[in-house]
Amino acid sequence: MEIGIDKIGFYAPHLFLDMNKLAVERNVEPAKFTIGIGQEKMAVPPITQDSVTLAANAALNILDEEDQEKIDVVLFGTETGIDHSKSGAVYVHRLLGINPNARAVEVKQACYGATAAIQMAKGHIALNPESRVLVLGSDIARYGLNTGGEATQGAGAVAMIISAEPRVMAFEGPSAYLTDDIMDFWRPVYSDKAMVDGKFSNEQYISFFSKVWEQYKKKTDLTLADFEAICFHLPYTKMGKKALRAVIDETSEAVQERLMENYQVSTQYNRNVGNIYTGSLYLSLLSLLEEKAELAEGSLVGLFSYGSGAVGEFFAGRLQPNYRKHLFTEQHQELFVSRKEISVEEYEEIFEETLPSDGRSIELDIHEDPAAICLSGIKEHSRQYINKQRDVSTWKGEESR
Ligand code: HMG
């Protein structure tokens, strides 16, 4: 039985910041951000979007009624969880109207969470071939204004339906994985911004990639030449290139050229969104599939997942016959063109506007946010969410206020 990605969707908030303008404001050469780091635009989440709404918006447009009925597990990978106890998956489950006879759980290990969720989904489907599992990777990357990590912020979510007989990509062969307790990037529970040892995190990323790649070759006897493309977790788009360069000499010039060319394509969406942590690798896969029209069916694509702290994994998937027909390319391109640019001043204001942390209730204005699913406030310590497409009466009530 083949198991893999049957559908894959993406959502980013409607606001973005031009990295050239951020560079000027920070007295940095724009080329450092756009070439040295490799980021063009950074998605900026309004206060009415959190990891739950981003995930729900990413899934909303790819689910049909049959999915709502057949999904029996919701796995929510995030490191921007909204509650120490209750999982984001339970909120998303309700917002999307998924069958009540489902499991719903949050999975955490920095950017690796969605990959862990995929591996769990594979096990569940192997035992329950009729099942569909909704895997979400949703995050808001925050380092702080004027920090070294600022240029690598972002926000967004990827939603995938994992099933048997998948129509987009079937996972193939074993994985190679590695865990080591290191402090390259982390976020203590009292902080809404990440702590990071930037240089060390870059070194560890490359070292983890090299190690799992070595292990993968031993397990599978495959070489770089077997892959049409390799997609990477992309904290910024230069990062995967550095890792790929560390091993690229193992192969012929023609294969090097192919892998580098496809790498560039796989960074296109990420370059315009920024780091979305758990969803980042899958956004890169989406970029490759939707931006490269001539990518052949049957191609093998390598996937490198890295979550600081740290866990790394290399695995692979094969593109299915007619996979292109099952993508939501137009919807995603529409999302990119409909975004609105904001100034550095507006970005800083939005960045500083945070939800109360002292238990106060708050009502938020959701009219400016075009997303279907929004956070409308906090009442008695409970986040209030609205699905504008479904909760019509509540939404109209909002409008008449
Ligand atoms: P920095 O110190 O400001 O940048 O921080 P730099 O001085 O290292 O420069 C960056 C690159 O720009 C260099 O290229 C420069 O040469 C180049 P490189 O040597 O790296 O190839 N450069 C220029 N290029 C063209 N024209 C110019 C110019 N000037 C300089 N004029 C850093 C960069 C990434 C460290 C920082 O942004 C940071 O700390 N970011 C956050 C941490 C991070 O993203 N780490 C990545 C690996 S860890 C990971 O992926 C996990 C993570 O996603 C979290 C999770 O798992 O949950 C972060």
CSV table of C-alpha atoms and ligand atoms in Angstrom, one decimal:
chain,number,residue,atom,x,y,z
A,1,MET,CA,0.0,0.0,0.0
A,2,GLU,CA,1.3,3.4,-0.9
A,3,ILE,CA,0.9,6.3,1.6
A,4,GLY,CA,1.6,9.9,1.0
A,5,ILE,CA,0.3,13.4,0.3
A,6,ASP,CA,-3.2,13.4,-1.3
A,7,LYS,CA,-3.8,17.2,-1.1
A,8,ILE,CA,-1.6,20.1,0.0
A,9,GLY,CA,-2.7,23.6,0.7
A,10,PHE,CA,-1.1,26.8,2.0
A,11,TYR,CA,-2.1,30.1,3.7
A,12,ALA,CA,-0.1,33.2,4.5
A,13,PRO,CA,-1.5,36.4,6.1
A,14,HIS,CA,-2.6,39.1,3.7
A,15,LEU,CA,0.2,41.6,4.7
A,16,PHE,CA,3.8,41.7,3.7
A,17,LEU,CA,6.9,43.8,4.1
A,18,ASP,CA,9.5,44.4,1.3
A,19,MET,CA,12.9,43.2,2.6
A,20,ASN,CA,14.7,46.0,0.6
A,21,LYS,CA,12.7,48.6,2.6
A,22,LEU,CA,13.5,46.8,5.9
A,23,ALA,CA,17.2,46.8,5.0
A,24,VAL,CA,17.2,50.6,4.3
A,25,GLU,CA,15.5,51.2,7.6
A,26,ARG,CA,18.0,49.0,9.4
A,27,ASN,CA,21.1,50.6,7.7
A,28,VAL,CA,21.9,47.3,6.0
A,29,GLU,CA,22.8,46.8,2.3
A,30,PRO,CA,19.5,45.5,0.7
A,31,ALA,CA,21.6,42.8,-1.1
A,32,LYS,CA,22.5,41.2,2.3
A,33,PHE,CA,18.8,40.4,2.8
A,34,THR,CA,17.8,39.6,-0.7
A,35,ILE,CA,21.0,37.7,-1.8
A,36,GLY,CA,23.0,37.0,1.3
A,37,ILE,CA,20.0,35.7,3.2
A,38,GLY,CA,17.8,35.3,0.1
A,39,GLN,CA,14.5,36.8,1.2
A,40,GLU,CA,12.4,39.2,-0.8
A,41,LYS,CA,9.2,39.6,1.2
A,42,MET,CA,8.2,38.8,4.8
A,43,ALA,CA,4.6,37.8,5.6
A,44,VAL,CA,3.3,39.9,8.6
A,45,PRO,CA,0.4,38.4,10.6
A,46,PRO,CA,-2.2,40.9,11.9
A,47,ILE,CA,-3.3,40.4,15.5
A,48,THR,CA,-6.4,38.6,14.2
A,49,GLN,CA,-4.3,35.6,12.9
A,50,ASP,CA,-2.6,33.1,15.2
A,51,SER,CA,-1.3,29.6,14.6
A,52,VAL,CA,-4.8,28.2,14.8
A,53,THR,CA,-6.4,30.5,12.2
A,54,LEU,CA,-3.4,30.2,9.9
A,55,ALA,CA,-3.7,26.4,10.0
A,56,ALA,CA,-7.5,26.4,9.6
A,57,ASN,CA,-7.3,28.9,6.6
A,58,ALA,CA,-4.6,26.7,5.0
A,59,ALA,CA,-6.9,23.6,5.3
A,60,LEU,CA,-10.2,25.3,4.5
A,61,ASN,CA,-10.0,25.5,0.8
A,62,ILE,CA,-8.5,22.0,0.2
A,63,LEU,CA,-11.1,20.0,2.2
A,64,ASP,CA,-14.3,18.7,0.6
A,65,GLU,CA,-17.3,17.1,2.3
A,66,GLU,CA,-15.8,13.6,1.9
A,67,ASP,CA,-12.6,14.8,3.6
A,68,GLN,CA,-14.6,16.3,6.5
A,69,GLU,CA,-16.3,12.9,6.9
A,70,LYS,CA,-13.3,10.6,6.4
A,71,ILE,CA,-10.6,12.5,8.3
A,72,ASP,CA,-10.2,10.7,11.6
A,73,VAL,CA,-7.0,12.2,12.9
A,74,VAL,CA,-5.9,15.9,13.0
A,75,LEU,CA,-2.2,16.4,13.8
A,76,PHE,CA,-1.1,19.9,14.4
A,77,GLY,CA,2.6,20.6,14.2
A,78,THR,CA,3.5,24.0,15.7
A,79,GLU,CA,5.9,25.8,18.0
A,80,THR,CA,3.6,28.8,18.3
A,81,GLY,CA,0.9,27.0,20.3
A,82,ILE,CA,-1.7,29.1,22.0
A,83,ASP,CA,-2.2,27.0,25.1
A,84,HIS,CA,0.0,24.9,27.3
A,85,SER,CA,-2.7,22.3,27.6
A,86,LYS,CA,-5.3,22.3,24.9
A,87,SER,CA,-4.1,21.5,21.4
A,88,GLY,CA,-4.6,23.8,18.4
A,89,ALA,CA,-5.8,20.7,16.6
A,90,VAL,CA,-9.1,20.7,18.6
A,91,TYR,CA,-9.9,24.3,17.5
A,92,VAL,CA,-9.1,23.5,13.9
A,93,HIS,CA,-11.2,20.4,14.0
A,94,ARG,CA,-14.2,22.4,15.0
A,95,LEU,CA,-13.6,25.3,12.7
A,96,LEU,CA,-13.4,23.0,9.7
A,97,GLY,CA,-16.4,20.9,10.7
A,98,ILE,CA,-14.5,17.6,10.8
A,99,ASN,CA,-16.2,14.3,11.8
A,100,PRO,CA,-16.4,14.2,15.7
A,101,ASN,CA,-15.0,10.6,15.7
A,102,ALA,CA,-11.5,11.8,15.2
A,103,ARG,CA,-8.3,12.2,17.2
A,104,ALA,CA,-6.9,15.7,17.5
A,105,VAL,CA,-3.4,16.3,18.9
A,106,GLU,CA,-0.6,18.9,18.8
A,107,VAL,CA,3.0,17.8,18.0
A,108,LYS,CA,6.0,19.9,19.1
A,109,GLN,CA,9.7,19.7,18.2
A,110,ALA,CA,10.5,23.1,16.7
A,111,CYS,CA,10.3,23.1,12.9
A,112,TYR,CA,10.3,19.3,12.8
A,113,GLY,CA,6.7,19.0,14.3
A,114,ALA,CA,4.9,18.5,10.9
A,115,THR,CA,7.4,15.9,9.8
A,116,ALA,CA,6.8,14.0,13.0
A,117,ALA,CA,3.1,14.3,12.4
A,118,ILE,CA,3.5,12.8,8.9
A,119,GLN,CA,5.4,9.9,10.2
A,120,MET,CA,2.7,9.3,12.8
A,121,ALA,CA,0.1,9.6,10.1
A,122,LYS,CA,1.9,6.9,8.0
A,123,GLY,CA,1.7,4.5,11.0
A,124,HIS,CA,-2.0,5.2,11.5
A,125,ILE,CA,-2.9,4.7,7.8
A,126,ALA,CA,-0.9,1.5,7.6
A,127,LEU,CA,-3.2,0.1,10.3
A,128,ASN,CA,-6.4,1.9,9.0
A,129,PRO,CA,-6.1,2.1,5.2
A,130,GLU,CA,-9.4,3.9,4.8
A,131,SER,CA,-8.3,6.7,7.0
A,132,ARG,CA,-7.4,10.3,6.0
A,133,VAL,CA,-5.1,12.2,8.3
A,134,LEU,CA,-5.0,16.0,8.3
A,135,VAL,CA,-1.5,17.2,9.0
A,136,LEU,CA,-1.0,20.9,9.8
A,137,GLY,CA,2.3,22.9,10.1
A,138,SER,CA,1.5,26.4,11.3
A,139,ASP,CA,3.7,29.1,12.9
A,140,ILE,CA,4.6,32.7,13.4
A,141,ALA,CA,8.4,33.3,13.5
A,142,ARG,CA,9.2,36.2,15.8
A,143,TYR,CA,12.7,37.2,16.8
A,144,GLY,CA,12.2,40.9,17.6
A,145,LEU,CA,12.7,44.3,16.0
A,146,ASN,CA,16.3,45.2,15.2
A,147,THR,CA,17.6,41.7,16.0
A,148,GLY,CA,19.9,39.5,14.0
A,149,GLY,CA,17.0,37.1,13.3
A,150,GLU,CA,14.6,39.8,12.2
A,151,ALA,CA,15.2,39.3,8.4
A,152,THR,CA,14.3,35.6,8.9
A,153,GLN,CA,10.8,36.1,10.4
A,154,GLY,CA,7.6,35.1,8.6
A,155,ALA,CA,4.1,33.5,9.2
A,156,GLY,CA,2.0,30.9,7.5
A,157,ALA,CA,0.7,27.4,7.4
A,158,VAL,CA,0.6,24.3,5.3
A,159,ALA,CA,-2.1,21.7,5.4
A,160,MET,CA,-1.8,18.2,4.0
A,161,ILE,CA,-4.2,15.3,3.7
A,162,ILE,CA,-2.2,12.1,4.2
A,163,SER,CA,-3.8,9.0,2.9
A,164,ALA,CA,-3.4,5.6,1.1
A,165,GLU,CA,-3.2,5.8,-2.7
A,166,PRO,CA,-2.2,9.5,-2.6
A,167,ARG,CA,-2.7,11.6,-5.7
A,168,VAL,CA,0.3,14.0,-5.3
A,169,MET,CA,3.3,12.2,-3.7
A,170,ALA,CA,3.8,8.7,-2.3
A,171,PHE,CA,6.5,8.4,0.4
A,172,GLU,CA,9.1,5.8,-0.5
A,173,GLY,CA,11.7,3.9,1.4
A,174,PRO,CA,13.0,4.4,4.9
A,175,SER,CA,13.9,7.7,6.6
A,176,ALA,CA,17.2,8.6,8.2
A,177,TYR,CA,16.9,10.6,11.4
A,178,LEU,CA,19.0,12.1,14.2
A,179,THR,CA,18.5,13.7,17.6
A,180,ASP,CA,21.0,15.7,19.6
A,181,ASP,CA,20.3,18.0,22.7
A,182,ILE,CA,21.8,21.3,21.6
A,183,MET,CA,20.9,25.0,22.2
A,184,ASP,CA,20.9,26.5,18.7
A,185,PHE,CA,17.4,28.0,18.9
A,186,TRP,CA,14.6,27.8,21.5
A,187,ARG,CA,11.8,29.7,23.0
A,188,PRO,CA,11.3,29.6,26.8
A,189,VAL,CA,7.6,29.5,27.9
A,190,TYR,CA,7.8,33.1,29.2
A,191,SER,CA,8.9,34.6,25.9
A,192,ASP,CA,7.0,35.3,22.7
A,193,LYS,CA,10.3,35.7,20.8
A,194,ALA,CA,12.8,33.1,20.0
A,195,MET,CA,16.3,32.9,21.4
A,196,VAL,CA,18.9,31.9,18.9
A,197,ASP,CA,22.6,31.4,18.4
A,198,GLY,CA,22.5,32.3,14.7
A,199,LYS,CA,26.0,31.0,13.5
A,200,PHE,CA,25.7,27.8,15.6
A,201,SER,CA,22.3,27.1,14.3
A,202,ASN,CA,23.6,27.4,10.7
A,203,GLU,CA,26.5,25.0,11.5
A,204,GLN,CA,24.2,22.5,13.2
A,205,TYR,CA,21.7,22.6,10.3
A,206,ILE,CA,24.4,21.7,7.8
A,207,SER,CA,26.0,19.1,10.1
A,208,PHE,CA,22.6,17.4,10.7
A,209,PHE,CA,21.9,17.3,7.0
A,210,SER,CA,25.3,15.8,6.2
A,211,LYS,CA,24.9,13.1,8.9
A,212,VAL,CA,21.3,12.1,8.0
A,213,TRP,CA,22.3,12.1,4.3
A,214,GLU,CA,25.2,9.7,5.0
A,215,GLN,CA,22.9,7.5,7.0
A,216,TYR,CA,20.2,7.6,4.3
A,217,LYS,CA,22.7,6.5,1.6
A,218,LYS,CA,23.7,3.5,3.7
A,219,LYS,CA,20.1,2.5,4.3
A,220,THR,CA,19.0,2.8,0.7
A,221,ASP,CA,22.0,2.6,-1.7
A,222,LEU,CA,20.6,5.7,-3.4
A,223,THR,CA,22.8,8.6,-4.5
A,224,LEU,CA,22.2,12.3,-5.4
A,225,ALA,CA,21.7,11.2,-9.0
A,226,ASP,CA,18.5,9.3,-8.0
A,227,PHE,CA,16.8,12.5,-7.0
A,228,GLU,CA,15.1,15.0,-9.4
A,229,ALA,CA,15.1,17.6,-6.6
A,230,ILE,CA,15.8,17.9,-2.9
A,231,CYS,CA,13.6,20.2,-0.8
A,232,PHE,CA,14.8,21.7,2.5
A,233,HIS,CA,13.4,23.2,5.6
A,234,LEU,CA,14.0,26.9,4.7
A,235,PRO,CA,14.5,29.3,7.7
A,236,TYR,CA,15.8,31.5,4.8
A,237,THR,CA,16.4,30.5,1.3
A,238,LYS,CA,20.2,30.6,1.4
A,239,MET,CA,20.2,28.0,4.2
A,240,GLY,CA,19.3,24.9,2.1
A,241,LYS,CA,21.7,25.9,-0.6
A,242,LYS,CA,24.6,25.9,2.0
A,243,ALA,CA,23.6,22.4,3.0
A,244,LEU,CA,23.2,21.1,-0.5
A,245,ARG,CA,26.6,22.6,-1.4
A,246,ALA,CA,28.2,20.6,1.5
A,247,VAL,CA,27.4,17.3,-0.4
A,248,ILE,CA,27.0,18.3,-4.0
A,249,ASP,CA,30.5,17.3,-5.1
A,250,GLU,CA,29.5,13.7,-4.7
A,251,THR,CA,27.8,13.8,-8.1
A,252,SER,CA,28.3,14.7,-11.8
A,253,GLU,CA,28.1,18.2,-13.1
A,254,ALA,CA,24.9,17.5,-14.9
A,255,VAL,CA,23.2,16.3,-11.7
A,256,GLN,CA,24.6,19.2,-9.7
A,257,GLU,CA,23.1,21.6,-12.2
A,258,ARG,CA,19.7,19.9,-12.1
A,259,LEU,CA,19.6,19.8,-8.3
A,260,MET,CA,20.7,23.4,-8.0
A,261,GLU,CA,18.2,24.6,-10.6
A,262,ASN,CA,15.4,22.7,-8.9
A,263,TYR,CA,16.5,24.0,-5.5
A,264,GLN,CA,16.1,27.6,-6.8
A,265,VAL,CA,12.5,26.8,-7.9
A,266,SER,CA,11.7,25.1,-4.5
A,267,THR,CA,12.6,28.4,-2.7
A,268,GLN,CA,10.3,30.7,-4.7
A,269,TYR,CA,7.3,30.7,-2.3
A,270,ASN,CA,9.5,30.7,0.8
A,271,ARG,CA,11.5,33.7,-0.5
A,272,ASN,CA,8.2,35.6,-0.5
A,273,VAL,CA,6.9,34.5,2.8
A,274,GLY,CA,9.8,34.0,5.2
A,275,ASN,CA,10.3,31.3,7.8
A,276,ILE,CA,7.1,29.5,8.7
A,277,TYR,CA,8.9,27.0,10.9
A,278,THR,CA,6.9,23.7,10.8
A,279,GLY,CA,5.4,24.4,7.4
A,280,SER,CA,8.6,25.6,5.8
A,281,LEU,CA,9.8,22.3,4.2
A,282,TYR,CA,6.3,21.6,2.8
A,283,LEU,CA,6.0,25.2,1.5
A,284,SER,CA,9.2,24.5,-0.4
A,285,LEU,CA,7.8,21.3,-1.8
A,286,LEU,CA,4.7,23.2,-2.9
A,287,SER,CA,6.9,25.8,-4.5
A,288,LEU,CA,8.7,23.1,-6.5
A,289,LEU,CA,5.5,21.3,-7.6
A,290,GLU,CA,3.5,24.5,-8.5
A,291,GLU,CA,6.3,26.6,-10.0
A,292,LYS,CA,8.0,23.9,-12.1
A,293,ALA,CA,5.6,23.0,-14.9
A,294,GLU,CA,7.9,20.3,-16.5
A,295,LEU,CA,8.7,18.3,-13.3
A,296,ALA,CA,8.1,14.7,-14.5
A,297,GLU,CA,5.6,12.4,-12.9
A,298,GLY,CA,7.4,9.5,-11.2
A,299,SER,CA,10.3,11.8,-10.1
A,300,LEU,CA,11.8,11.1,-6.7
A,301,VAL,CA,12.0,14.2,-4.5
A,302,GLY,CA,14.2,14.2,-1.3
A,303,LEU,CA,13.0,16.0,1.8
A,304,PHE,CA,15.2,17.4,4.6
A,305,SER,CA,13.4,18.4,7.8
A,306,TYR,CA,15.3,20.2,10.6
A,307,GLY,CA,13.9,21.3,14.0
A,308,SER,CA,16.3,23.2,16.2
A,309,GLY,CA,17.2,21.7,19.5
A,310,ALA,CA,17.5,19.4,17.5
A,311,VAL,CA,16.0,16.7,15.3
A,312,GLY,CA,16.8,16.2,11.6
A,313,GLU,CA,15.3,13.7,9.1
A,314,PHE,CA,15.8,12.9,5.5
A,315,PHE,CA,13.1,11.0,3.5
A,316,ALA,CA,11.7,10.9,0.0
A,317,GLY,CA,8.6,10.8,-2.0
A,318,ARG,CA,7.7,9.9,-5.6
A,319,LEU,CA,5.4,12.2,-7.7
A,320,GLN,CA,2.2,10.4,-8.7
A,321,PRO,CA,0.7,10.2,-12.2
A,322,ASN,CA,-1.3,13.4,-13.0
A,323,TYR,CA,-0.2,14.9,-9.7
A,324,ARG,CA,-0.4,18.4,-11.2
A,325,LYS,CA,-4.2,18.1,-11.5
A,326,HIS,CA,-4.5,17.7,-7.8
A,327,LEU,CA,-2.7,20.8,-6.8
A,328,PHE,CA,-4.3,24.1,-5.8
A,329,THR,CA,-1.9,26.2,-7.8
A,330,GLU,CA,-4.3,28.9,-8.9
A,331,GLN,CA,-5.6,29.4,-5.4
A,332,HIS,CA,-2.1,29.9,-4.1
A,333,GLN,CA,-1.1,32.3,-6.9
A,334,GLU,CA,-4.2,34.3,-6.2
A,335,LEU,CA,-3.2,34.4,-2.5
A,336,PHE,CA,0.2,35.9,-3.4
A,337,VAL,CA,-1.1,38.5,-5.8
A,338,SER,CA,-3.9,39.6,-3.4
A,339,ARG,CA,-1.5,40.4,-0.6
A,340,LYS,CA,-1.0,44.0,0.6
A,341,GLU,CA,2.3,45.7,1.1
A,342,ILE,CA,2.8,47.6,4.4
A,343,SER,CA,5.5,50.1,5.4
A,344,VAL,CA,8.3,49.4,7.9
A,345,GLU,CA,6.4,51.7,10.3
A,346,GLU,CA,3.2,49.8,10.0
A,347,TYR,CA,5.1,46.5,10.4
A,348,GLU,CA,6.6,47.7,13.6
A,349,GLU,CA,3.3,48.8,14.9
A,350,ILE,CA,1.7,45.4,14.1
A,351,PHE,CA,4.7,43.6,15.6
A,352,GLU,CA,4.3,45.5,18.9
A,353,GLU,CA,0.5,45.0,19.1
A,354,THR,CA,0.2,41.8,21.1
A,355,LEU,CA,-2.7,40.0,22.9
A,356,PRO,CA,-3.1,40.7,26.6
A,357,SER,CA,-1.0,38.4,28.7
A,358,ASP,CA,-2.8,39.2,32.0
A,359,GLY,CA,-6.1,37.4,31.5
A,360,ARG,CA,-8.0,40.5,30.3
A,361,SER,CA,-10.7,40.0,27.7
A,362,ILE,CA,-10.4,41.8,24.4
A,363,GLU,CA,-12.5,42.2,21.2
A,364,LEU,CA,-10.6,42.4,17.9
A,365,ASP,CA,-11.7,44.1,14.7
A,366,ILE,CA,-11.7,41.4,12.1
A,367,HIS,CA,-13.1,43.6,9.2
A,368,GLU,CA,-9.7,44.5,7.9
A,369,ASP,CA,-8.6,40.9,7.8
A,370,PRO,CA,-9.8,39.2,4.5
A,371,ALA,CA,-9.1,35.7,5.9
A,372,ALA,CA,-12.1,33.4,6.2
A,373,ILE,CA,-11.1,32.3,9.6
A,374,CYS,CA,-10.0,34.9,12.2
A,375,LEU,CA,-9.4,35.4,15.9
A,376,SER,CA,-12.2,37.8,17.0
A,377,GLY,CA,-11.1,38.2,20.6
A,378,ILE,CA,-10.5,36.7,24.0
A,379,LYS,CA,-13.4,36.2,26.4
A,380,GLU,CA,-13.0,34.7,29.9
A,381,HIS,CA,-9.5,33.4,29.0
A,382,SER,CA,-10.9,31.7,25.9
A,383,ARG,CA,-9.9,32.6,22.3
A,384,GLN,CA,-12.9,33.4,20.1
A,385,TYR,CA,-12.6,32.2,16.5
A,386,ILE,CA,-14.9,33.0,13.6
A,387,ASN,CA,-15.2,31.1,10.3
A,388,LYS,CA,-16.8,33.9,8.3
A,389,GLN,CA,-18.0,31.4,5.6
A,390,ARG,CA,-19.8,29.2,8.2
A,391,ASP,CA,-20.7,31.3,11.3
A,392,VAL,CA,-22.8,33.7,9.2
A,393,SER,CA,-25.0,34.9,12.0
A,394,THR,CA,-22.1,35.6,14.4
A,395,TRP,CA,-20.2,37.3,11.6
A,396,LYS,CA,-23.3,39.5,10.7
A,397,GLY,CA,-23.7,40.3,14.3
A,398,GLU,CA,-20.0,41.5,14.2
A,399,GLU,CA,-20.8,43.6,11.2
A,400,SER,CA,-23.8,45.3,12.8
A,401,ARG,CA,-21.9,46.3,15.9
B,1,HMG,P1,23.8,37.8,10.3
B,1,HMG,O1,24.9,37.6,11.2
B,1,HMG,O2,23.1,39.1,10.3
B,1,HMG,O3,24.2,37.6,8.8
B,1,HMG,O4,22.6,36.7,10.5
B,1,HMG,P2,25.7,37.3,8.2
B,1,HMG,O5,26.6,38.4,8.5
B,1,HMG,O6,26.0,35.8,8.5
B,1,HMG,O7,25.3,37.4,6.6
B,1,HMG,C1,24.4,36.6,6.0
B,1,HMG,C2,24.9,36.3,4.6
B,1,HMG,O8,24.8,37.5,3.9
B,1,HMG,C3,26.4,35.9,4.5
B,1,HMG,O9,26.5,35.0,3.5
B,1,HMG,C4,27.0,37.2,4.0
B,1,HMG,O10,28.2,37.0,3.3
B,1,HMG,C5,26.0,37.8,3.1
B,1,HMG,P3,27.1,33.5,3.8
B,1,HMG,O11,28.4,33.7,4.2
B,1,HMG,O12,26.2,33.0,4.9
B,1,HMG,O13,26.9,32.7,2.6
B,1,HMG,N1,26.1,39.2,2.9
B,1,HMG,C6,25.8,39.8,1.7
B,1,HMG,N2,25.5,39.2,0.5
B,1,HMG,C7,25.3,40.1,-0.6
B,1,HMG,N3,25.5,41.4,-0.5
B,1,HMG,C8,25.8,42.0,0.7
B,1,HMG,C9,26.0,41.2,1.8
B,1,HMG,N4,26.3,41.4,3.1
B,1,HMG,C10,26.3,40.2,3.8
B,1,HMG,N5,26.0,43.3,0.7
B,1,HMG,C11,21.5,34.7,10.5
B,1,HMG,C12,22.2,35.7,9.7
B,1,HMG,C13,20.8,33.6,9.6
B,1,HMG,C14,22.4,34.0,11.5
B,1,HMG,C15,20.4,35.4,11.4
B,1,HMG,O14,19.4,36.0,10.5
B,1,HMG,C16,19.6,34.5,12.4
B,1,HMG,O15,20.1,34.3,13.5
B,1,HMG,N6,18.5,33.9,12.0
B,1,HMG,C17,17.7,33.0,12.8
B,1,HMG,C18,18.3,31.7,13.0
B,1,HMG,C19,18.2,30.8,11.7
B,1,HMG,O16,17.5,31.1,10.8
B,1,HMG,N7,19.1,29.7,11.6
B,1,HMG,C20,19.1,28.8,10.5
B,1,HMG,C21,19.4,27.4,10.9
B,1,HMG,S1,18.4,26.8,12.3
B,1,HMG,C22,16.9,26.4,11.7
B,1,HMG,O17,16.7,26.3,10.5
B,1,HMG,C23,15.7,26.2,12.7
B,1,HMG,C24,14.8,27.3,12.7
B,1,HMG,O18,13.9,27.4,11.6
B,1,HMG,C25,13.9,27.2,14.0
B,1,HMG,C26,13.2,25.9,14.3
B,1,HMG,O19,13.7,24.8,14.1
B,1,HMG,O20,12.2,26.0,15.0
B,1,HMG,C27,15.4,28.7,12.8
